[in-house]
mmCIF file of C-alpha atoms in Angstrom:
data_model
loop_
_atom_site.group_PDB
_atom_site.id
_atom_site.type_symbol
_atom_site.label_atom_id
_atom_site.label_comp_id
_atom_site.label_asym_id
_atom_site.label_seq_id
_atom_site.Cartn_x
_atom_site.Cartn_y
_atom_site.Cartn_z
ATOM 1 C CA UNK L 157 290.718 251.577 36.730
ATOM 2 C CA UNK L 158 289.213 250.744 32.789
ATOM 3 C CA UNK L 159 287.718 253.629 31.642
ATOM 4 C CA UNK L 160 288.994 256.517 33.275
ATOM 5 C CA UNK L 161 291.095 258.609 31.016
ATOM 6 C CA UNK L 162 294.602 259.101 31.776
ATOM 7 C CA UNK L 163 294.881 255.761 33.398
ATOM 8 C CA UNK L 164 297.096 253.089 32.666
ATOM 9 C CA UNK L 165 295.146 249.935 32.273
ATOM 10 C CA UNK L 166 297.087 246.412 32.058
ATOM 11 C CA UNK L 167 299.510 244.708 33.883
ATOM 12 C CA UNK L 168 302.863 246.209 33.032
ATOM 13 C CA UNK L 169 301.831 250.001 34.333
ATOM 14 C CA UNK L 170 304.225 249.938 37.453
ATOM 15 C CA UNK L 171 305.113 246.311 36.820
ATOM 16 C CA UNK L 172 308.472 244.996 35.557
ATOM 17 C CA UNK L 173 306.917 245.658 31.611
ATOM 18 C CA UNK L 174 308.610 248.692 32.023
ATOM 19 C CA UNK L 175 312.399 247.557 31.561
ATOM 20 C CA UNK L 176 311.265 245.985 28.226
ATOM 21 C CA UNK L 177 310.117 249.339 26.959
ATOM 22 C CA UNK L 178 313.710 251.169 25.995
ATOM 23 C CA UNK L 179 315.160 250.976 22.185
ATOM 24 C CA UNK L 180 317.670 254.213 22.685
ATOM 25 C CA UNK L 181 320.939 254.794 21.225
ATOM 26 C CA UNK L 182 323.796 255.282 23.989
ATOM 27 C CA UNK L 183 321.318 252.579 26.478
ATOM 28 C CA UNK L 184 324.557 250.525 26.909
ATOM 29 C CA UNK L 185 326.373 253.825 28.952
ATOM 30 C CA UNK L 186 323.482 254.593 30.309
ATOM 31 C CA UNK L 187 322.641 250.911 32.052
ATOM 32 C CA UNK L 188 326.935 250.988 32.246
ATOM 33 C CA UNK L 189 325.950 254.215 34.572
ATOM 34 C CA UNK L 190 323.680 253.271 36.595
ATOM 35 C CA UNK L 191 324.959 249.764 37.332
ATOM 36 C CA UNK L 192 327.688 251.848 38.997
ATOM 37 C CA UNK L 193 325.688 253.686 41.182
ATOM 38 C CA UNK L 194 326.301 253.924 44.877
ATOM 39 C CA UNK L 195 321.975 253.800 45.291
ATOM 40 C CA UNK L 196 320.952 249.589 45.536
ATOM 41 C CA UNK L 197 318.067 250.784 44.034
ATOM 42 C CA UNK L 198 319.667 251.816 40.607
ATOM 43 C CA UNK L 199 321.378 248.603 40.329
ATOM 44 C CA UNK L 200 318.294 246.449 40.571
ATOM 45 C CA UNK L 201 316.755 248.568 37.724
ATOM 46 C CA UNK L 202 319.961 248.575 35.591
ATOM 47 C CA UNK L 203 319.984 244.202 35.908
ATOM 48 C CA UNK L 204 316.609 244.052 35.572
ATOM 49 C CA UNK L 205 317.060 246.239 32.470
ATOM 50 C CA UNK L 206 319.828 244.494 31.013
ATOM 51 C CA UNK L 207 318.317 241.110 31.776
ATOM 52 C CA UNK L 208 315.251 242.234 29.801
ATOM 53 C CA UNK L 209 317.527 243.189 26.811
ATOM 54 C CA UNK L 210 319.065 239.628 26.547
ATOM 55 C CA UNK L 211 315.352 238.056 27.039
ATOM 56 C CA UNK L 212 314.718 239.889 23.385
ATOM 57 C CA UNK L 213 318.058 238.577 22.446
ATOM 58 C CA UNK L 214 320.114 241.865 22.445
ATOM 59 C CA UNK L 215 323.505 241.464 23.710
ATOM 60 C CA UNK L 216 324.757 242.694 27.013
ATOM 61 C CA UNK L 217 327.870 240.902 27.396
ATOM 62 C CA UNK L 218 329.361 244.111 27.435
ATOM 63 C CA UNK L 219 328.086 245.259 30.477
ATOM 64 C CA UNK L 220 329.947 241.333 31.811
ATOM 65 C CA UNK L 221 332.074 243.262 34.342
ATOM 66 C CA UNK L 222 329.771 245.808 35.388
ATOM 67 C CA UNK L 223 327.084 242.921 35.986
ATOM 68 C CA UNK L 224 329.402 240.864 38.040
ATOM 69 C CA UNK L 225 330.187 243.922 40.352
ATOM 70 C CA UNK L 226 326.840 244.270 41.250
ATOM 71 C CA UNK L 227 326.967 240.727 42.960
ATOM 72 C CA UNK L 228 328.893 242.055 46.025
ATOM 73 C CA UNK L 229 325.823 243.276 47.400
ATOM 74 C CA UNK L 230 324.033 241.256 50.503
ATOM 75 C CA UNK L 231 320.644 241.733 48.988
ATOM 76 C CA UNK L 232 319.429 238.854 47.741
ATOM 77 C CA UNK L 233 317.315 240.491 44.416
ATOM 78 C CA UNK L 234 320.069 241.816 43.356
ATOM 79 C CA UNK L 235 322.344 238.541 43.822
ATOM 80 C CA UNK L 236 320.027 236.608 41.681
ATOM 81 C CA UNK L 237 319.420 238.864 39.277
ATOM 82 C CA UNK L 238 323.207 238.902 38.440
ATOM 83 C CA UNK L 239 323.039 235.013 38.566
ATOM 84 C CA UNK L 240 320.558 234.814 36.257
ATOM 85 C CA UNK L 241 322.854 237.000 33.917
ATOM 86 C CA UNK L 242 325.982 234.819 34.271
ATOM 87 C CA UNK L 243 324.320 231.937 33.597
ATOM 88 C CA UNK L 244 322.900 232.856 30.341
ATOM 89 C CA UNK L 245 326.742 234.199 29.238
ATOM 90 C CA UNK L 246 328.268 230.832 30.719
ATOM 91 C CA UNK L 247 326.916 228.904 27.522
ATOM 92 C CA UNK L 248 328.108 231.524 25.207
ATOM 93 C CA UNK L 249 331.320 233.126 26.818
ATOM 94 C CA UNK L 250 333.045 230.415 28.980
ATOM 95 C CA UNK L 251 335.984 232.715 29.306
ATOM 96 C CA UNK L 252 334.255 235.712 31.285
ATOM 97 C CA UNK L 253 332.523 233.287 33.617
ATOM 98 C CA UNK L 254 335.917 232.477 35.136
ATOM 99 C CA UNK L 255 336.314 236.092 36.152
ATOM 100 C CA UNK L 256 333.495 235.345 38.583
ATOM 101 C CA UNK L 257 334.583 232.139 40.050
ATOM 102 C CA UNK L 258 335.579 233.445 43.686
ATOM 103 C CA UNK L 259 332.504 235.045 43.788
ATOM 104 C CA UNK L 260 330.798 231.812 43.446
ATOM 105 C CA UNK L 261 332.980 230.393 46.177
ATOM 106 C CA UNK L 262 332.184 233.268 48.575
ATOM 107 C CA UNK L 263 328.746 232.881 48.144
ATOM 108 C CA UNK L 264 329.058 229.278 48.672
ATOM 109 C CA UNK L 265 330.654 229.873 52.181
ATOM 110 C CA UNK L 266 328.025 232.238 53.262
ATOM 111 C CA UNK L 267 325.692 231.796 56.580
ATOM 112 C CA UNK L 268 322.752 232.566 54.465
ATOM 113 C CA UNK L 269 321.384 229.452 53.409
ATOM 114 C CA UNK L 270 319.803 231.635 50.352
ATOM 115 C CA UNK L 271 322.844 232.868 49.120
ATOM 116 C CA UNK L 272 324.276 229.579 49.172
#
């Protein structure tokens, strides 16, 4: 609500705005962290996070392996997400794409016409 005090007005309070916010040293171990949590949750933040960081053209391809883990997940957020990562680094990095290849051919073979 405008006017109120204390409220958040605009459209990134609660939105997705939020993973845009974060300039902190040590952010790499910290996203590295939480993109290895057991909580599906976490993960989805952590992407969204890192995808944000690349968007301002910071680069994440260090994170590359801890990304592509995330894509053995069935939920399909995250599984795009992740996607959306690897094809940014496939102009850039060629090389680390091909660490995700049977992925790709999984996910091709799936029942799930989404996934495919």
């Amino acid at each position: 609500m405008q006017g109120k005090p204390g409220k958040k007005d605009g459209p990134t309070h609660g939105g997705d705005g939020r993973f845009f916010s974060t300039t902190k040293k040590g952010e790499a171990q910290e996203l590295r962290a939480e993109l290895q949590s057991a909580q599906r949750e976490k993960k989805v933040d952590a992407v969204k996070k890192v995808i944000a960081n690349m968007t301002v053209g910071k680069d994440v391809s260090m994170l590359f392996t801890d990304v592509v883990n995330c894509i053995q997940t069935s939920n399909i957020e995250l599984k795009k997400l992740v996607y959306l990562y690897l094809i940014n680094y496939a102009k850039s990095q060629p090389e680390l794409i091909l660490l995700s290849v049977n992925t790709f051919v999984k996910d091709a073979a799936d029942p799930n016409p989404l996934v495919r």
